[in-house]
Short mmCIF file of C-alpha atoms in Angstrom, two decimals:
data_model
loop_
_atom_site.label_atom_id
_atom_site.label_comp_id
_atom_site.label_asym_id
_atom_site.label_seq_id
_atom_site.Cartn_x
_atom_site.Cartn_y
_atom_site.Cartn_z
CA UNK A 1 55.66 109.80 84.70
CA UNK A 2 52.12 109.59 86.11
CA UNK A 3 49.54 107.40 84.27
CA UNK A 4 47.13 109.35 81.99
CA UNK A 5 44.24 108.82 84.39
CA UNK A 6 46.28 110.23 87.23
CA UNK A 7 47.43 113.29 85.02
CA UNK A 8 43.80 113.75 83.65
CA UNK A 9 42.65 114.02 87.35
CA UNK A 10 45.37 116.45 88.25
CA UNK A 11 44.71 118.55 85.17
CA UNK A 12 40.98 118.83 85.96
CA UNK A 13 41.81 119.95 89.48
CA UNK A 14 44.32 122.65 88.17
CA UNK A 15 41.80 123.82 85.60
CA UNK A 16 39.29 124.20 88.40
CA UNK A 17 41.69 126.31 90.36
CA UNK A 18 42.97 128.50 87.45
CA UNK A 19 41.31 131.82 86.70
CA UNK A 20 39.01 132.44 83.99
CA UNK A 21 41.72 134.29 82.10
CA UNK A 22 44.14 131.53 82.57
CA UNK A 23 41.88 128.92 81.28
CA UNK A 24 41.20 130.78 78.17
CA UNK A 25 44.92 131.08 77.42
CA UNK A 26 45.23 127.46 78.09
CA UNK A 27 42.39 126.49 75.69
CA UNK A 28 43.88 128.89 72.94
CA UNK A 29 47.28 127.19 73.17
CA UNK A 30 45.71 123.70 72.93
CA UNK A 31 43.54 124.81 69.89
CA UNK A 32 46.56 126.31 68.27
CA UNK A 33 48.39 122.98 68.50
CA UNK A 34 45.53 121.25 66.91
CA UNK A 35 45.01 123.72 64.20
CA UNK A 36 48.58 123.53 63.26
CA UNK A 37 48.39 119.66 63.17
CA UNK A 38 45.37 119.93 60.94
CA UNK A 39 47.16 122.58 58.63
CA UNK A 40 50.14 120.37 58.19
CA UNK A 41 47.85 117.48 56.87
CA UNK A 42 47.94 116.87 53.13
CA UNK A 43 45.68 119.15 51.25
CA UNK A 44 43.16 116.61 50.48
CA UNK A 45 42.77 115.85 54.08
CA UNK A 46 42.17 119.38 55.23
CA UNK A 47 38.84 120.41 56.06
CA UNK A 48 37.59 123.80 54.71
CA UNK A 49 35.31 124.40 57.65
CA UNK A 50 38.40 124.03 60.05
CA UNK A 51 40.75 126.19 58.06
CA UNK A 52 37.99 128.70 58.06
CA UNK A 53 38.22 129.06 61.79
CA UNK A 54 41.83 130.30 61.54
CA UNK A 55 41.00 133.88 61.81
CA UNK A 56 38.83 133.35 64.92
CA UNK A 57 41.68 131.52 66.46
CA UNK A 58 44.16 134.35 65.88
CA UNK A 59 41.47 136.87 67.38
CA UNK A 60 41.33 134.52 70.50
CA UNK A 61 45.00 134.81 70.92
CA UNK A 62 44.74 138.73 70.62
CA UNK A 63 41.92 138.63 73.08
CA UNK A 64 43.44 136.37 75.50
CA UNK A 65 46.57 138.13 75.72
CA UNK A 66 45.15 141.70 76.29
CA UNK A 67 43.53 142.99 73.02
CA UNK A 68 39.86 143.33 73.82
CA UNK A 69 38.96 144.87 70.34
CA UNK A 70 39.27 141.29 69.02
CA UNK A 71 35.98 140.65 70.98
CA UNK A 72 33.92 141.66 67.98
CA UNK A 73 35.60 139.24 65.60
CA UNK A 74 35.15 136.46 67.98
CA UNK A 75 31.58 137.22 68.47
CA UNK A 76 30.72 137.51 64.98
CA UNK A 77 32.56 134.25 64.19
CA UNK A 78 30.68 132.48 66.84
CA UNK A 79 27.44 134.02 65.67
CA UNK A 80 28.02 132.80 62.10
CA UNK A 81 28.68 129.24 63.48
CA UNK A 82 25.57 129.16 65.68
CA UNK A 83 23.32 130.31 62.80
CA UNK A 84 24.83 127.83 60.35
CA UNK A 85 23.96 124.29 59.61
CA UNK A 86 27.02 123.17 61.22
CA UNK A 87 25.24 123.66 64.65
CA UNK A 88 22.82 121.27 65.03
CA UNK A 89 21.21 118.58 67.20
CA UNK A 90 20.84 115.82 64.49
CA UNK A 91 23.65 113.74 65.94
CA UNK A 92 25.13 111.69 63.05
CA UNK A 93 22.54 112.62 60.71
CA UNK A 94 23.92 116.34 60.68
CA UNK A 95 27.00 117.99 59.22
CA UNK A 96 30.11 116.58 60.91
CA UNK A 97 32.66 119.36 60.21
CA UNK A 98 32.32 121.14 63.77
CA UNK A 99 33.21 117.96 65.41
CA UNK A 100 36.82 117.77 63.83
CA UNK A 101 39.26 118.28 66.77
CA UNK A 102 40.82 121.51 65.81
CA UNK A 103 37.43 123.04 64.93
CA UNK A 104 35.73 121.85 68.07
CA UNK A 105 38.77 123.20 70.19
CA UNK A 106 38.40 126.56 68.52
CA UNK A 107 34.63 126.87 68.92
CA UNK A 108 34.77 125.61 72.60
CA UNK A 109 37.47 128.15 73.14
CA UNK A 110 35.45 130.96 71.79
CA UNK A 111 32.69 129.79 74.12
CA UNK A 112 34.98 129.95 77.21
CA UNK A 113 36.13 133.33 76.21
CA UNK A 114 32.60 134.87 75.42
CA UNK A 115 30.70 133.23 78.33
CA UNK A 116 33.50 132.79 80.98
CA UNK A 117 32.60 129.10 81.59
CA UNK A 118 35.13 126.64 82.59
CA UNK A 119 33.52 123.43 81.12
CA UNK A 120 34.38 124.27 77.53
CA UNK A 121 37.98 124.41 78.54
CA UNK A 122 37.85 120.93 79.79
CA UNK A 123 36.45 119.96 76.61
CA UNK A 124 39.28 121.41 74.61
CA UNK A 125 41.74 119.52 76.73
CA UNK A 126 39.82 116.22 76.05
CA UNK A 127 39.82 116.95 72.23
CA UNK A 128 43.48 116.95 72.20
CA UNK A 129 43.82 113.74 74.01
CA UNK A 130 41.09 112.10 71.59
CA UNK A 131 43.27 113.62 68.63
CA UNK A 132 46.26 111.89 69.84
CA UNK A 133 44.32 108.63 70.26
CA UNK A 134 42.79 108.99 66.81
CA UNK A 135 46.12 109.61 65.14
CA UNK A 136 47.33 106.36 66.54
CA UNK A 137 44.39 104.34 65.20
CA UNK A 138 45.38 101.34 63.13
CA UNK A 139 44.15 100.21 59.72
CA UNK A 140 41.81 97.88 61.54
CA UNK A 141 39.99 100.84 63.18
CA UNK A 142 41.27 99.85 66.66
CA UNK A 143 43.09 102.56 68.72
CA UNK A 144 46.84 101.94 69.06
CA UNK A 145 47.69 104.73 71.30
CA UNK A 146 49.59 103.34 74.35
CA UNK A 147 48.61 104.79 77.73
CA UNK A 148 52.04 106.61 77.79
CA UNK A 149 51.31 108.60 74.79
CA UNK A 150 48.10 109.67 76.18
CA UNK A 151 49.84 110.50 79.63
CA UNK A 152 52.61 112.48 77.43
CA UNK A 153 49.76 114.77 76.09
CA UNK A 154 48.26 115.47 79.31
CA UNK A 155 51.72 116.11 80.82
CA UNK A 156 52.28 118.76 78.16
CA UNK A 157 49.00 120.39 79.07
CA UNK A 158 50.01 120.46 82.71
CA UNK A 159 53.36 122.03 81.96
CA UNK A 160 51.37 124.58 79.74
CA UNK A 161 49.16 125.34 82.56
CA UNK A 162 52.27 125.87 84.87
CA UNK A 163 53.63 128.20 82.50
CA UNK A 164 50.51 130.12 82.19
CA UNK A 165 50.29 130.37 86.02
CA UNK A 166 53.70 132.02 86.09
CA UNK A 167 51.94 134.92 84.31
CA UNK A 168 48.72 134.98 86.23
CA UNK A 169 49.18 138.42 87.63
CA UNK A 170 49.63 139.89 84.18
CA UNK A 171 46.62 137.89 82.84
CA UNK A 172 44.24 138.90 85.68
CA UNK A 173 43.03 141.83 83.70
CA UNK A 174 43.67 140.75 80.07
CA UNK A 175 39.98 140.82 79.39
CA UNK A 176 39.84 144.45 80.04
CA UNK A 177 42.93 145.19 77.94
CA UNK A 178 46.53 145.20 78.71
CA UNK A 179 49.18 148.10 77.56
CA UNK A 180 51.08 147.27 74.59
CA UNK A 181 54.38 146.34 76.30
CA UNK A 182 52.59 143.81 78.63
CA UNK A 183 50.71 142.32 75.66
CA UNK A 184 53.71 141.94 73.56
CA UNK A 185 55.80 140.35 76.39
CA UNK A 186 52.92 137.86 76.97
CA UNK A 187 52.85 136.83 73.16
CA UNK A 188 56.61 136.35 73.38
CA UNK A 189 56.42 134.40 76.72
CA UNK A 190 53.23 132.42 76.21
CA UNK A 191 51.94 132.37 72.67
CA UNK A 192 55.31 131.07 71.19
CA UNK A 193 55.90 128.17 73.55
CA UNK A 194 52.29 127.25 73.87
CA UNK A 195 52.08 127.09 69.93
CA UNK A 196 55.05 124.68 69.66
CA UNK A 197 54.51 121.15 68.74
CA UNK A 198 56.77 119.98 71.50
CA UNK A 199 56.81 121.56 74.99
CA UNK A 200 60.11 123.14 76.31
CA UNK A 201 61.44 120.47 78.48
CA UNK A 202 62.51 123.17 81.06
CA UNK A 203 59.02 124.49 81.58
#
């Protein structure tokens, strides 16, 4: 397996080459995995702000896979965040809820969808790698994630991107809306495997 630095560089190149629609699907898949990890935490460790973004994440799935009517829910969800105290430039003095990995991933994915920018997608990828590192932090506060653990997360992301690329032709017009049959197929072929905690080894 390549080192995590090598995988990181390869992923950046692949994301740059991907279409905007492919990048959004990729980001939604990463955000979904982070959200599911957060939802699996003990109740007293879950953040209300993060859980409140689940409807917007579901809408992002619908929009990314060909249901443009979900745009309104994403727009309103992002607008509420931008007008809230959670969106700030106060650094560590401001509310930190939106910096939780799953929450940040959903918000960056929404930005990628609404504005067609590639940079938020790269940020989503990085948040997943950071989350792996944070989960491995020891009691002494020092990171315990070995390089192979970080490399495994990036390798997972590369496999996800390869799977998405196979459906690139169908996704090319997803933003304009897809017929029900195509959208249902993409949900089955993409949403299910991209949401799984473990990637299909055959991807």
